[in-house]
Amino acid sequence: MTHRRNTYRVNYLLVSAFIVVVIASFVLAAFLARDLTVTYVENEFASRKVEVLEYNIGPFNDFFHNRIPEISFYQGYLDSTGVSVYADSIFHAYPFVERVVFYDVSLSNERVDYGFSANDLVVYPKGVYQFSAGANGADLLPLVPKSGHLPLSLSDDFNNMAAKFAAFIERVDTTRALQDDDIFKVFYAVTPGKICYMNIPRRDDLKAYKELMYGRNSHEVVYEQDILTYFIDPQKLSLINIIPELYQRVQIQPLVYESIDTDPDLLTTETPLPGALADYKIYFSSSRTFLQSEINRRFLPVMAGVIAIYLLLAVIAYLIYRNLYVNERMFKLQYDFINNLTHEFKTPVSVIKIAGNNIRSAKQLSDPERVHYGRILDEEADKLNNLMNTLLSFTQIENKSIKIKREEVDLHEFCDKVLKASQFKYGDLTLRCKVDVKRTLYIDPVLLGSIFQNLIDNAYKYSKPANKVLDITLTQNKKQIVMRFADKGIGIAKKELMHIFKKFYRVQNQYNQQGSVGLGLAFCKELVNFMGGAISVESELGKGTIFTIVFPLD
Ligand code: ADP
């Protein structure tokens, strides 16, 4: 028989190249993931400052768009008491407003020797009041003495608003509604730190002012307008860091501020404040080590995803490999089986043929020769018969078509018989059988005999000629009968133990070259399981093997 030692050759170079490629691509993926996370976090550091700005500028926008225009509801008829209440509520709600100056303004065609005049129209402050955010609410400070002269710091704001307003009256088309653009340009004056606002008059009032300007009124009239100047301190804008994971420090600083910190590890960015806050900016700074922890926090889930993908790939690669390996192994098993089976059949057939030829060609046979040839023919026919029976029984047991004929078996008697038969079969086998069982076992004696026979055959086959020893011990515990077959043979390697009960599986060794098809143990296991028991094996290479069979008593 030609024996193929190994039909499956692992291409180690290919496997190593594959592993190297997988590891390299994994390292590359990890490196890229890290790099992208760093870039992403740094970009966020530079761009998300807008969110912080928008969030913190909210109260200022509310003040500018909602609270300032409230003044227009009073149509110029606000007095210092009314403004005091109003200013108080502003100081309370908006801490960044630190002062409000109220100009109670009159527009008239009478002769007044102060104020701003355009043609016949005179715009002059009737009274100017200043309100400051103080412990007891607003302070009322009348600023215009009877002379009507304003301190220089206040006259600027007044003159600017009055001049813009007079120019507007001159050009306004009173047949049309006011444009938003006009409203912002004329009635607001926004400079860093200050917002000036004049109440927006109705269209009828504008008409009246125009008539005043061009002297169309014969009698003297006086109209009222209100101008308020709000003094803003951007430093008092409450600042909340809504992205603390990116920005370590957030501050309001003057526009010209430059950090004196020269640490190269400090990352900074800034965004200017708008409108009346414009000479200040929000200044953001974080150290690299601080950002590092954010980078790590974001990198970990990305890395976990990369690892999960690679694990999945590894599992798929392993399954493909295992599939190929199993197919190869199946092919090898079938190949070996057919080889062995043919060999098993061929050997007795050729012996029978030789014996037949000898008998035919002999002129006459002596009695010893006749007995000799008879015995040979008998033995070889038995071998063929046994082989057929094993294959047949196996097929039957696999198809569950075998019938169990259970009966009460006295294990002492049973073992005696097996011992005698085996000693006759294997003269050089030291077979000891110890039975420590007090009751009978309800089992099929023929199938049990088959199991014993297979295990004895194996103990004989897989032991060196000088050391063919088998100890069979039968013991009983509360619920089970335990049968132990311990030999001192060649033993079985650990990695083979899980396979030896598989059909057609043979361990490669010099002892199973002949008469082994790899069915014996598979057959034993099927029989044992079929009768409700379990079989297990322990072994040590070079020392021996122990098969243990357990049958339940009930
Ligand atoms: P085989 O027909 O090859 O003996 P088995 O199914 O009986 O098939 O056994 C499977 C393999 O287990 C054998 O090839 C043999 O190498 C190993 N084996 C079985 N019994 C023993 C034993 N008592 N000692 C050492 N090896 C054994």
Coordinates of C-alpha atoms and ligand atoms in Angstrom, one line a residue:
M1 CA 0.0 0.0 0.0
T2 CA 1.3 3.4 -0.9
H3 CA 0.8 5.7 2.1
R4 CA 0.3 9.4 1.6
R5 CA 1.6 11.0 4.7
N6 CA 0.1 14.3 4.3
T7 CA -2.0 15.5 1.4
Y8 CA -2.7 18.9 2.9
R9 CA 0.3 21.2 2.8
V10 CA 0.1 24.5 4.6
N11 CA 1.7 27.2 2.6
Y12 CA 3.5 28.9 5.4
L13 CA 4.9 31.7 3.2
L14 CA 1.4 32.6 2.0
V15 CA 0.0 32.4 5.6
S16 CA 2.9 34.6 6.9
A17 CA 2.5 37.1 4.1
F18 CA -1.3 37.2 4.8
I19 CA -0.6 37.8 8.6
V20 CA 2.0 40.5 7.8
V21 CA -0.4 42.3 5.4
V22 CA -3.2 42.1 8.0
I23 CA -1.0 43.4 10.8
A24 CA 0.5 46.2 8.6
S25 CA -3.0 47.3 7.4
F26 CA -4.2 47.2 11.0
V27 CA -1.3 49.4 12.2
L28 CA -1.9 51.7 9.2
A29 CA -5.7 51.9 9.9
A30 CA -4.9 52.7 13.6
F31 CA -2.4 55.3 12.6
L32 CA -4.8 56.9 10.1
A33 CA -7.7 56.8 12.6
R34 CA -5.5 58.6 15.2
D35 CA -4.3 61.2 12.7
L36 CA -7.9 61.9 11.5
T37 CA -9.1 62.2 15.1
V38 CA -6.3 64.7 15.9
T39 CA -7.1 66.8 12.8
Y40 CA -10.8 66.6 13.6
V41 CA -10.4 67.8 17.1
E42 CA -8.0 70.6 16.1
N43 CA -10.5 71.7 13.4
E44 CA -13.3 71.7 16.0
F45 CA -11.1 73.7 18.3
A46 CA -10.8 76.4 15.6
S47 CA -14.4 76.3 14.4
R48 CA -16.7 75.7 17.4
K49 CA -15.8 79.0 19.0
V50 CA -18.8 80.4 16.9
E51 CA -21.1 78.3 19.0
V52 CA -19.7 79.7 22.2
L53 CA -20.0 83.2 20.8
E54 CA -23.6 82.7 19.7
Y55 CA -24.6 81.2 23.0
N56 CA -23.0 84.0 25.1
I57 CA -24.1 86.8 22.9
G58 CA -27.8 85.8 23.3
P59 CA -28.6 88.2 26.2
F60 CA -27.0 91.1 24.4
N61 CA -29.0 90.4 21.2
D62 CA -32.1 90.2 23.2
F63 CA -31.3 93.5 24.8
F64 CA -30.5 95.1 21.5
H65 CA -33.4 93.8 19.4
N66 CA -36.2 93.6 22.1
R67 CA -35.6 95.9 25.0
I68 CA -34.1 99.0 23.4
P69 CA -36.9 99.5 20.8
E70 CA -39.5 99.3 23.7
I71 CA -38.8 103.1 24.1
S72 CA -40.7 103.8 20.9
F73 CA -44.0 102.7 22.5
Y74 CA -44.0 105.9 24.6
Q75 CA -43.8 108.1 21.5
G76 CA -41.5 110.6 23.2
Y77 CA -43.6 111.0 26.3
L78 CA -41.3 109.2 28.7
D79 CA -40.3 111.2 31.8
S80 CA -37.4 110.6 34.2
T81 CA -39.6 108.5 36.5
G82 CA -40.6 106.2 33.7
V83 CA -37.1 105.9 32.5
S84 CA -35.9 105.2 36.1
V85 CA -38.2 102.1 36.3
Y86 CA -37.2 101.0 32.8
A87 CA -33.5 101.5 33.5
D88 CA -33.8 99.6 36.7
S89 CA -35.2 96.6 34.9
I90 CA -32.5 96.8 32.2
F91 CA -29.7 96.9 34.9
H92 CA -31.3 93.9 36.6
A93 CA -31.6 91.8 33.4
Y94 CA -28.4 92.9 31.6
P95 CA -25.5 93.4 33.9
F96 CA -23.3 94.5 31.0
V97 CA -25.3 97.8 30.8
E98 CA -23.6 100.0 33.4
R99 CA -25.2 103.4 32.7
V100 CA -28.2 104.9 30.9
V101 CA -28.4 108.6 29.9
F102 CA -31.8 109.9 29.1
Y103 CA -32.3 113.0 27.0
D104 CA -35.8 114.3 27.3
V105 CA -35.9 116.1 23.9
S106 CA -38.2 118.8 22.6
L107 CA -38.7 119.8 19.0
S108 CA -40.1 123.2 18.4
N109 CA -40.2 126.3 16.2
E110 CA -39.9 128.7 19.1
R111 CA -36.7 130.5 19.6
V112 CA -34.3 128.6 21.9
D113 CA -30.7 129.7 22.2
Y114 CA -29.3 126.2 22.8
G115 CA -29.7 122.8 21.1
F116 CA -29.5 122.0 17.5
S117 CA -31.4 124.0 14.9
A118 CA -32.2 123.3 11.2
N119 CA -34.2 126.1 9.4
D120 CA -37.1 126.8 11.8
L121 CA -36.8 123.5 13.7
V122 CA -35.0 123.5 17.0
V123 CA -34.1 120.2 18.7
Y124 CA -33.0 120.8 22.3
P125 CA -32.8 118.8 25.5
K126 CA -35.4 119.7 28.0
G127 CA -33.6 117.6 30.6
V128 CA -30.8 115.0 30.7
Y129 CA -30.7 112.3 33.4
Q130 CA -28.2 109.7 34.1
F131 CA -29.0 106.3 35.7
S132 CA -26.2 104.0 36.9
A133 CA -26.5 100.5 38.1
G134 CA -26.1 100.8 41.8
A135 CA -26.9 99.0 45.0
N136 CA -30.3 100.8 45.3
G137 CA -31.3 100.6 41.7
A138 CA -31.0 103.7 39.4
D139 CA -29.6 107.1 40.5
L140 CA -31.4 110.1 39.2
L141 CA -28.9 112.8 38.2
P142 CA -30.3 116.0 36.6
L143 CA -27.6 117.3 34.4
V144 CA -29.1 120.3 32.7
P145 CA -29.0 123.5 34.6
K146 CA -31.3 126.2 33.6
S147 CA -28.7 127.5 31.1
G148 CA -29.2 124.3 29.0
H149 CA -25.5 123.7 28.5
L150 CA -24.5 120.1 28.4
P151 CA -21.2 118.6 29.5
L152 CA -19.0 117.9 26.5
S153 CA -19.1 114.1 27.0
L154 CA -22.9 114.2 26.6
S155 CA -23.3 116.9 24.0
D156 CA -21.5 114.8 21.4
D157 CA -24.2 112.0 21.6
F158 CA -27.0 114.5 21.6
N159 CA -25.7 116.6 18.7
N160 CA -24.9 113.5 16.6
M161 CA -28.5 112.1 17.0
A162 CA -30.1 115.5 16.5
A163 CA -28.1 116.2 13.4
K164 CA -28.9 112.8 11.9
F165 CA -32.5 113.3 12.8
A166 CA -32.8 116.8 11.3
A167 CA -31.2 115.6 8.1
F168 CA -33.6 112.7 8.0
I169 CA -36.6 115.1 8.4
E170 CA -35.3 117.2 5.6
R171 CA -35.2 114.3 3.1
V172 CA -37.9 111.9 4.4
D173 CA -40.8 111.1 2.1
T174 CA -43.7 111.1 4.5
T175 CA -46.0 109.4 2.0
R176 CA -44.1 106.1 2.4
A177 CA -43.5 103.9 5.4
L178 CA -40.1 104.0 7.1
Q179 CA -37.5 101.6 5.7
D180 CA -35.5 99.3 8.1
D181 CA -32.3 100.7 6.7
D182 CA -33.4 104.2 7.6
I183 CA -34.5 103.1 11.0
F184 CA -31.1 101.6 11.8
K185 CA -29.1 104.5 10.3
V186 CA -31.1 107.4 11.9
F187 CA -32.5 106.2 15.2
Y188 CA -29.5 104.0 16.3
A189 CA -25.9 105.1 16.8
V190 CA -23.8 102.1 17.7
T191 CA -20.1 102.7 18.7
P192 CA -17.9 100.4 20.8
G193 CA -19.1 100.6 24.4
K194 CA -22.2 102.7 23.6
I195 CA -25.6 102.5 21.9
C196 CA -27.7 105.6 21.3
Y197 CA -31.4 105.2 20.5
M198 CA -34.1 107.7 19.6
N199 CA -37.7 106.7 19.7
I200 CA -39.1 106.2 16.1
P201 CA -41.9 108.8 15.5
R202 CA -45.2 108.0 13.7
R203 CA -45.6 109.1 10.1
D204 CA -47.9 112.0 11.3
D205 CA -45.3 113.2 13.7
L206 CA -42.7 113.2 10.9
K207 CA -45.1 115.3 8.7
A208 CA -45.5 117.8 11.6
Y209 CA -41.7 118.0 12.1
K210 CA -41.2 118.6 8.4
E211 CA -43.7 121.4 8.5
L212 CA -42.0 122.9 11.6
M213 CA -38.7 122.8 9.7
Y214 CA -40.0 124.7 6.8
G215 CA -41.8 127.3 8.9
R216 CA -45.3 126.3 7.8
N217 CA -46.7 126.7 11.3
S218 CA -47.9 130.2 12.2
H219 CA -48.1 129.5 15.9
E220 CA -45.4 128.0 18.3
V221 CA -45.6 124.3 18.9
V222 CA -43.5 121.8 20.9
Y223 CA -43.2 118.1 20.2
E224 CA -41.4 115.5 22.4
Q225 CA -38.8 112.8 21.5
D226 CA -36.7 110.6 23.8
I227 CA -33.1 109.7 23.3
L228 CA -31.4 107.1 25.4
T229 CA -27.7 106.2 25.5
Y230 CA -26.7 102.9 27.0
F231 CA -23.1 102.5 28.2
I232 CA -22.0 98.9 27.8
D233 CA -19.1 97.1 29.6
P234 CA -18.4 93.9 27.6
Q235 CA -16.3 92.6 30.5
K236 CA -19.5 92.2 32.4
L237 CA -21.0 89.9 29.8
S238 CA -21.5 86.6 31.6
L239 CA -19.4 84.0 29.8
I240 CA -20.3 80.3 29.9
N241 CA -18.0 77.8 28.4
I242 CA -20.5 75.5 26.7
I243 CA -17.8 73.2 25.1
P244 CA -15.5 72.5 28.1
E245 CA -14.1 69.4 26.5
L246 CA -12.5 71.6 23.8
Y247 CA -11.8 74.9 25.5
Q248 CA -9.8 74.9 28.7
R249 CA -10.2 78.7 29.3
V250 CA -12.6 81.1 27.8
Q251 CA -12.1 84.9 28.5
I252 CA -13.4 88.2 27.3
Q253 CA -10.3 90.3 26.4
P254 CA -9.7 93.6 24.6
L255 CA -9.3 93.3 20.9
V256 CA -5.6 94.1 21.1
Y257 CA -4.9 91.5 23.8
E258 CA -2.0 89.2 23.1
S259 CA -1.2 86.4 25.4
I260 CA 2.2 86.7 27.1
D261 CA 2.3 82.9 27.5
T262 CA 4.9 81.7 25.1
D263 CA 4.3 78.0 25.8
P264 CA 4.4 76.3 22.3
D265 CA 2.0 73.7 23.7
L266 CA -0.7 76.3 24.2
L267 CA -3.3 76.4 21.5
T268 CA -5.3 79.6 21.2
T269 CA -8.1 81.0 19.0
E270 CA -10.4 84.0 19.2
T271 CA -13.5 85.6 17.8
P272 CA -14.4 89.3 17.9
L273 CA -17.6 90.5 19.6
P274 CA -20.1 92.4 17.5
G275 CA -21.6 95.9 17.6
A276 CA -21.3 97.8 20.8
L277 CA -19.0 95.1 22.1
A278 CA -16.7 95.3 19.2
D279 CA -13.5 96.5 21.0
Y280 CA -13.5 93.2 22.8
K281 CA -13.1 89.6 21.7
I282 CA -13.7 86.1 23.2
Y283 CA -10.3 84.5 23.7
F284 CA -10.1 80.6 23.8
S285 CA -7.1 78.6 25.0
S286 CA -6.3 75.0 25.7
S287 CA -3.0 73.2 26.4
R288 CA -2.1 70.3 24.0
T289 CA -2.2 67.8 26.9
F290 CA -5.8 69.0 27.7
L291 CA -6.8 68.4 24.1
Q292 CA -5.0 65.1 24.1
S293 CA -7.5 63.7 26.5
E294 CA -10.4 64.7 24.2
I295 CA -8.5 63.2 21.3
N296 CA -8.2 59.9 23.3
R297 CA -11.8 60.0 24.2
R298 CA -12.9 60.2 20.6
F299 CA -10.2 57.9 19.3
L300 CA -11.1 55.0 21.6
P301 CA -14.5 54.2 20.0
V302 CA -13.0 54.6 16.5
M303 CA -10.3 52.2 17.5
A304 CA -12.8 49.8 19.0
G305 CA -14.6 49.9 15.6
V306 CA -11.4 49.2 13.7
I307 CA -10.6 46.3 16.1
A308 CA -14.1 44.9 15.7
I309 CA -13.8 45.0 11.9
Y310 CA -10.4 43.2 12.1
L311 CA -11.7 40.6 14.5
L312 CA -14.6 40.0 12.1
L313 CA -12.1 39.6 9.3
A314 CA -10.0 37.3 11.4
V315 CA -13.0 35.1 12.2
I316 CA -14.0 35.0 8.5
A317 CA -10.4 34.1 7.5
Y318 CA -10.3 31.4 10.2
L319 CA -13.7 29.9 9.1
I320 CA -12.5 29.8 5.4
Y321 CA -9.3 28.2 6.5
R322 CA -11.1 25.7 8.7
N323 CA -13.5 24.9 5.9
L324 CA -10.7 24.2 3.5
Y325 CA -8.9 22.1 6.2
V326 CA -12.0 20.1 7.0
N327 CA -12.6 19.3 3.3
E328 CA -9.0 18.3 2.9
R329 CA -9.2 16.1 6.0
M330 CA -12.5 14.5 4.8
F331 CA -10.8 13.7 1.5
K332 CA -7.9 12.2 3.3
L333 CA -10.1 10.1 5.5
Q334 CA -12.0 8.7 2.6
Y335 CA -8.8 8.1 0.7
D336 CA -7.3 6.2 3.7
F337 CA -10.5 4.3 4.3
I338 CA -10.7 3.0 0.8
N339 CA -7.0 2.1 0.8
N340 CA -7.3 0.3 4.1
L341 CA -10.5 -1.4 3.3
T342 CA -9.2 -2.7 0.0
H343 CA -6.1 -3.9 1.8
E344 CA -8.2 -5.5 4.5
F345 CA -10.2 -7.4 1.9
K346 CA -7.2 -8.2 -0.3
T347 CA -5.1 -9.9 2.3
P348 CA -7.5 -12.7 3.3
V349 CA -8.6 -13.1 -0.3
S350 CA -4.9 -13.6 -1.5
V351 CA -4.2 -16.0 1.4
I352 CA -7.4 -18.0 0.5
K353 CA -6.2 -18.0 -3.1
I354 CA -2.7 -19.2 -2.3
A355 CA -4.2 -21.9 0.0
G356 CA -6.6 -22.9 -2.8
N357 CA -3.7 -23.1 -5.3
N358 CA -1.6 -25.2 -3.0
I359 CA -4.5 -27.6 -2.4
R360 CA -5.2 -27.9 -6.1
S361 CA -1.6 -28.5 -7.1
A362 CA -0.7 -30.9 -4.4
K363 CA -1.0 -34.5 -5.6
Q364 CA -2.1 -35.7 -2.2
L365 CA -2.5 -34.0 1.1
S366 CA -1.2 -35.4 4.4
D367 CA -3.5 -35.0 7.4
P368 CA -1.5 -32.2 9.0
E369 CA -1.5 -30.3 5.7
R370 CA -5.2 -30.7 5.3
V371 CA -5.7 -29.4 8.9
H372 CA -3.3 -26.6 8.2
Y373 CA -5.0 -25.4 5.0
G374 CA -8.4 -25.9 6.5
R375 CA -7.5 -23.7 9.5
I376 CA -6.1 -21.0 7.2
L377 CA -9.2 -21.0 5.0
D378 CA -11.4 -20.9 8.1
E379 CA -9.5 -18.0 9.7
E380 CA -9.3 -15.9 6.6
A381 CA -13.0 -16.5 6.0
D382 CA -13.7 -15.3 9.6
K383 CA -11.6 -12.2 9.0
L384 CA -13.7 -11.3 5.9
N385 CA -16.8 -12.1 7.8
N386 CA -15.8 -9.9 10.8
L387 CA -15.0 -7.0 8.5
M388 CA -18.3 -7.2 6.7
N389 CA -20.1 -7.5 10.1
T390 CA -18.3 -4.4 11.4
L391 CA -19.3 -2.3 8.4
L392 CA -22.8 -3.7 8.5
S393 CA -23.3 -3.1 12.2
F394 CA -21.9 0.4 11.8
T395 CA -24.4 1.2 9.0
Q396 CA -27.2 -0.3 11.1
I397 CA -26.3 1.6 14.2
E398 CA -26.0 4.8 12.3
N399 CA -29.4 4.3 10.8
K400 CA -30.7 3.3 14.2
S401 CA -32.0 0.1 12.6
I402 CA -30.2 -2.1 15.1
K403 CA -32.3 -3.7 17.8
I404 CA -31.1 -3.8 21.4
K405 CA -31.8 -7.2 23.1
R406 CA -31.4 -6.3 26.7
E407 CA -31.1 -8.9 29.4
E408 CA -29.8 -9.0 33.0
V409 CA -26.1 -9.7 32.5
D410 CA -23.9 -11.0 35.4
L411 CA -20.8 -9.0 34.8
H412 CA -18.6 -11.6 36.6
E413 CA -19.6 -14.4 34.2
F414 CA -19.4 -12.0 31.2
C415 CA -15.9 -11.0 32.1
D416 CA -14.8 -14.6 32.5
K417 CA -16.0 -15.4 29.0
V418 CA -14.3 -12.4 27.5
L419 CA -11.1 -13.2 29.4
K420 CA -11.0 -16.8 28.1
A421 CA -11.7 -15.8 24.5
S422 CA -9.1 -13.1 24.4
Q423 CA -6.4 -15.2 26.1
F424 CA -7.0 -17.7 23.4
K425 CA -6.9 -15.1 20.7
Y426 CA -3.9 -13.1 22.1
G427 CA -1.5 -15.5 23.8
D428 CA 1.0 -12.8 24.6
L429 CA -1.4 -10.4 26.1
T430 CA -1.5 -10.1 29.9
L431 CA -5.2 -9.5 30.5
R432 CA -6.4 -8.9 34.1
C433 CA -10.1 -8.4 34.8
K434 CA -11.3 -7.2 38.2
V435 CA -15.0 -7.1 38.8
D436 CA -16.3 -5.2 41.9
V437 CA -20.0 -5.2 41.1
K438 CA -22.7 -6.6 43.3
R439 CA -25.6 -6.6 40.9
T440 CA -26.4 -7.5 37.3
L441 CA -26.5 -4.9 34.5
Y442 CA -29.5 -4.8 32.2
I443 CA -27.8 -4.5 28.8
D444 CA -27.4 -6.2 25.4
P445 CA -24.5 -8.7 26.0
V446 CA -23.7 -9.0 22.3
L447 CA -23.2 -5.3 21.8
L448 CA -21.3 -5.1 25.1
G449 CA -19.1 -7.9 23.9
S450 CA -18.4 -5.9 20.7
I451 CA -17.3 -3.0 22.8
F452 CA -15.0 -5.1 25.0
Q453 CA -13.6 -6.8 21.9
N454 CA -12.7 -3.6 20.2
L455 CA -11.0 -2.1 23.2
I456 CA -9.0 -5.3 23.8
D457 CA -8.0 -5.4 20.2
N458 CA -6.8 -1.8 20.4
A459 CA -4.9 -2.4 23.6
Y460 CA -3.1 -5.3 22.0
K461 CA -2.5 -3.5 18.7
Y462 CA -1.2 -0.3 20.2
S463 CA 1.2 -1.9 22.8
K464 CA 4.8 -2.8 22.2
P465 CA 5.3 -6.6 21.9
A466 CA 7.2 -6.8 25.2
N467 CA 4.5 -4.8 27.1
K468 CA 1.1 -6.0 26.1
V469 CA -0.8 -5.5 29.3
L470 CA -4.5 -4.6 29.8
D471 CA -6.2 -4.1 33.2
I472 CA -10.0 -4.1 33.0
T473 CA -11.8 -3.0 36.2
L474 CA -15.5 -2.9 36.7
T475 CA -16.8 -1.0 39.7
Q476 CA -20.2 0.2 40.9
N477 CA -21.3 3.4 42.5
K478 CA -24.8 4.5 43.5
K479 CA -26.1 5.2 40.0
Q480 CA -23.5 3.8 37.6
I481 CA -21.4 0.9 36.5
V482 CA -17.9 2.2 35.6
M483 CA -15.7 0.1 33.3
R484 CA -12.0 1.0 33.0
F485 CA -9.6 -0.3 30.4
A486 CA -6.1 0.7 31.2
D487 CA -3.2 -0.5 29.0
K488 CA 0.5 0.2 29.0
G489 CA 0.8 0.9 25.3
I490 CA 2.1 3.7 23.1
G491 CA -0.4 6.3 24.3
I492 CA -2.1 9.0 22.3
A493 CA -1.0 12.6 21.8
K494 CA -3.2 15.2 23.5
K495 CA -4.1 16.9 20.2
E496 CA -5.4 13.6 18.8
L497 CA -7.6 12.7 21.7
M498 CA -10.5 14.8 20.5
H499 CA -10.5 13.1 17.1
I500 CA -10.0 9.4 17.8
F501 CA -13.8 8.7 18.2
K502 CA -14.5 10.1 14.8
K503 CA -15.2 7.7 12.0
F504 CA -12.3 6.6 9.9
Y505 CA -9.9 8.6 12.0
R506 CA -6.5 7.0 12.6
V507 CA -3.5 8.4 14.3
Q508 CA -0.4 8.1 12.1
N509 CA 1.8 5.5 13.7
Q510 CA 3.5 2.3 12.8
Y511 CA 1.1 0.1 14.7
N512 CA -2.1 0.8 12.7
Q513 CA -0.8 0.2 9.3
Q514 CA -2.5 -3.1 8.9
G515 CA -6.0 -4.0 10.0
S516 CA -6.9 -0.5 10.9
V517 CA -9.7 1.4 9.2
G518 CA -10.4 3.9 12.0
L519 CA -13.8 2.5 12.8
G520 CA -13.2 0.7 16.1
L521 CA -13.5 3.5 18.5
A522 CA -16.2 5.3 16.5
F523 CA -18.2 2.0 16.6
C524 CA -17.6 1.7 20.4
K525 CA -18.8 5.2 21.0
E526 CA -21.9 4.7 18.9
L527 CA -22.7 1.5 20.7
V528 CA -22.1 3.0 24.2
N529 CA -24.2 6.0 23.4
F530 CA -26.9 3.9 21.8
M531 CA -27.2 2.0 25.1
G532 CA -27.4 5.2 27.2
G533 CA -23.8 5.3 28.4
A534 CA -20.7 7.5 27.8
I535 CA -17.1 6.8 26.9
S536 CA -14.1 9.0 27.6
V537 CA -10.3 8.6 27.2
E538 CA -7.2 9.8 29.0
S539 CA -3.7 9.0 27.7
E540 CA -0.1 9.9 28.0
L541 CA 2.3 9.3 25.2
G542 CA 4.6 6.3 25.9
K543 CA 2.9 5.4 29.1
G544 CA -0.5 4.1 28.2
T545 CA -4.2 4.8 27.7
I546 CA -7.3 4.5 29.8
F547 CA -10.7 4.2 28.3
T548 CA -13.6 4.7 30.8
I549 CA -17.1 3.6 30.0
V550 CA -20.0 4.5 32.3
F551 CA -23.5 2.9 32.1
P552 CA -26.3 4.1 34.2
L553 CA -27.9 1.5 36.5
D554 CA -31.5 2.5 35.9
Ligands
ADP1 P1 -8.1 1.7 14.2 O1 -8.9 0.8 13.3 O2 -7.1 2.6 13.5 O3 -7.6 1.0 15.4 P2 -9.8 3.0 16.1 O4 -11.0 3.8 15.9 O5 -9.9 1.8 16.9 O6 -9.2 2.8 14.7 O7 -8.7 3.9 16.8 C1 -8.5 5.2 16.3 C2 -7.0 5.6 16.6 O8 -6.8 5.7 18.0 C3 -6.0 4.5 16.1 O9 -5.5 4.8 14.8 C4 -5.0 4.5 17.2 O10 -3.8 5.3 16.7 C5 -5.6 5.2 18.4 N1 -5.8 4.2 19.5 C6 -6.9 3.6 19.7 N2 -6.8 2.8 20.9 C7 -5.6 3.0 21.3 C8 -4.8 2.5 22.4 N3 -5.3 1.7 23.3 N4 -3.5 2.9 22.6 C9 -3.0 3.8 21.7 N5 -3.7 4.3 20.6 C10 -4.9 3.9 20.4

